PDB file of C-alpha atoms in Angstrom:
ATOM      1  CA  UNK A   1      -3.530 -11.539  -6.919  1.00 72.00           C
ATOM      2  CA  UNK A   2      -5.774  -8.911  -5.311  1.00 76.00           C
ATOM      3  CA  UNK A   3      -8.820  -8.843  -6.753  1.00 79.00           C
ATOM      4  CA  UNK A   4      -7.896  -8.533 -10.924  1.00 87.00           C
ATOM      5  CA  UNK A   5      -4.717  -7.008  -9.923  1.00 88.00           C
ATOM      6  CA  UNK A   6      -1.496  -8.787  -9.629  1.00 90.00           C
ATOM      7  CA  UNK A   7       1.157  -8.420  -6.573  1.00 91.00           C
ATOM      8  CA  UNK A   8       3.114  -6.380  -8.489  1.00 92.00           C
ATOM      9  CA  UNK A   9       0.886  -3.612  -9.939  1.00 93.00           C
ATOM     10  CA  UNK A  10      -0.484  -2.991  -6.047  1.00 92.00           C
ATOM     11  CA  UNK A  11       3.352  -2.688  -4.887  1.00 93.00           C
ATOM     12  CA  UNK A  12       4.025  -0.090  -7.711  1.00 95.00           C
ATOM     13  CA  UNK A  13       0.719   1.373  -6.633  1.00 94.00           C
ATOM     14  CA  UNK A  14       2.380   1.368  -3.269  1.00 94.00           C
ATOM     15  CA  UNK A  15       5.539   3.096  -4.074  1.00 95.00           C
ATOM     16  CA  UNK A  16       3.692   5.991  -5.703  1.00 95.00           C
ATOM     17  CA  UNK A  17       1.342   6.547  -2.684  1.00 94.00           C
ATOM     18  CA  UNK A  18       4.489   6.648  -1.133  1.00 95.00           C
ATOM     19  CA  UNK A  19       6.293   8.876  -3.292  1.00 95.00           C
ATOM     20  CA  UNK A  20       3.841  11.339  -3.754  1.00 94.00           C
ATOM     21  CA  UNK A  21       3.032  11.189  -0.057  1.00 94.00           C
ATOM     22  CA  UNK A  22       6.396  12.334   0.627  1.00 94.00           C
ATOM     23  CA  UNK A  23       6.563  14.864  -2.200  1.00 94.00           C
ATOM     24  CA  UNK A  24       3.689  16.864  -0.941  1.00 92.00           C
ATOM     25  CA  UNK A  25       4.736  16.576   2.757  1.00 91.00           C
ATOM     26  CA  UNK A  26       8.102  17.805   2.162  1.00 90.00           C
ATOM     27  CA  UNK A  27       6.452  20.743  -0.248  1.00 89.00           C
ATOM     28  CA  UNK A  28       3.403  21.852   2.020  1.00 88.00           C
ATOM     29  CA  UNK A  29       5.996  21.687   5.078  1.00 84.00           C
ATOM     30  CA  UNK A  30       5.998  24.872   7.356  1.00 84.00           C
ATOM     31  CA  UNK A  31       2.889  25.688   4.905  1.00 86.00           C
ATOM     32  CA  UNK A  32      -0.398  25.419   7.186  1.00 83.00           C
ATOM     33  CA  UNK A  33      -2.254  23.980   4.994  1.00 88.00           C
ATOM     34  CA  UNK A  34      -4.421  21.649   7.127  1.00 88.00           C
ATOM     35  CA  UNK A  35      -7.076  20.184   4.833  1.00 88.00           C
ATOM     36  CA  UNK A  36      -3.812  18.774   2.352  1.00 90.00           C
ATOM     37  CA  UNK A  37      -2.102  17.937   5.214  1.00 89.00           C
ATOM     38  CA  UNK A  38      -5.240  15.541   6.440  1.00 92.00           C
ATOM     39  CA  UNK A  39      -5.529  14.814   3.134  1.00 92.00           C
ATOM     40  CA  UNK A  40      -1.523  12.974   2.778  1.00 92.00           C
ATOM     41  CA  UNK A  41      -2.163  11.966   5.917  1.00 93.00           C
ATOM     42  CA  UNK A  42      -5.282   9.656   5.403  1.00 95.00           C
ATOM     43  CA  UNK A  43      -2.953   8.726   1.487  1.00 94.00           C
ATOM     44  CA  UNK A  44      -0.364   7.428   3.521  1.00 94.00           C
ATOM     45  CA  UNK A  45      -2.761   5.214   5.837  1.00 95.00           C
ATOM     46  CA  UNK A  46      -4.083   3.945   2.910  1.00 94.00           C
ATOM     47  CA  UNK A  47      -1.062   2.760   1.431  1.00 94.00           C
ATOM     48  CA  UNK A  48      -0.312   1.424   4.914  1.00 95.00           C
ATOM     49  CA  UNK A  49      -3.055  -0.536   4.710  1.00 95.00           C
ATOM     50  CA  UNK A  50      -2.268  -2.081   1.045  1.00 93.00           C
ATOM     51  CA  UNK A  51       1.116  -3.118   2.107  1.00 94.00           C
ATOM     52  CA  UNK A  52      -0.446  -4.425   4.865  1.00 95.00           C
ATOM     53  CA  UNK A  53      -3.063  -6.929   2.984  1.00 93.00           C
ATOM     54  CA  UNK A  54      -0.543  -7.265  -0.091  1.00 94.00           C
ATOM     55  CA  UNK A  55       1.864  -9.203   2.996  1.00 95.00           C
ATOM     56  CA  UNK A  56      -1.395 -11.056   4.079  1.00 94.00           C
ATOM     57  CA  UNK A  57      -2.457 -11.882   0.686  1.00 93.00           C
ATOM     58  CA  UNK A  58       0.975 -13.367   0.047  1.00 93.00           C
ATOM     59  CA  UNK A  59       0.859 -15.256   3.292  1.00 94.00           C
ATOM     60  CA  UNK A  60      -2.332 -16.605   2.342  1.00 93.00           C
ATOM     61  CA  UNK A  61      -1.261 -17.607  -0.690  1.00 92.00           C
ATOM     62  CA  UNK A  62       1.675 -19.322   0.168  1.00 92.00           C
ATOM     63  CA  UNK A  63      -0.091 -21.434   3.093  1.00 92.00           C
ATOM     64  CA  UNK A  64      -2.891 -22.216   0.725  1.00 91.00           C
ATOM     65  CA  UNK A  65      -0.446 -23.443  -1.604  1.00 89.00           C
ATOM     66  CA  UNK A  66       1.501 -25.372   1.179  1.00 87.00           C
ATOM     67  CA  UNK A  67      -2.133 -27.292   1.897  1.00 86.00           C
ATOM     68  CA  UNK A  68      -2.160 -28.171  -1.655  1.00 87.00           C
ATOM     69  CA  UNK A  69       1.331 -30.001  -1.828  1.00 86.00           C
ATOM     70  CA  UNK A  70       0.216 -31.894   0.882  1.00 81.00           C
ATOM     71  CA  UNK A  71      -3.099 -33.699  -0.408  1.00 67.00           C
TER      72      UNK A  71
END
């Protein structure tokens, strides 16, 4: 989990960062629309950055859980 939220809820969060991410880019393209564009740009660093600590998270987890089969 991440804070109350499970592994799975933050990758579905993930995939619709993603989605919509992609969505606008492909609809604003040849648009000049800077501030939007900034704007889907900093979106999709933030879901960078969640898929990022999700893989950490599970790491942790997995090594914390590796400790406790050894005890």
């Amino acid at each position: 989990m991440i804070g109350t939220m499970t592994y799975e809820q933050v990758e579905t969060i993930i995939k619709e960062l993603e989605n919509a991410t992609t969505t606008i880019s492909s609809t604003i393209k040849d648009k000049n629309i800077e501030e939007l564009e900034d704007f889907v740009s900093t979106v999709e660093g933030y879901s960078k950055y969640l898929k990022t600590t999700l893989e950490l998270n599970k790491d942790a987890d997995k090594a914390l859980e590796e400790l406790k089969n050894k005890k």
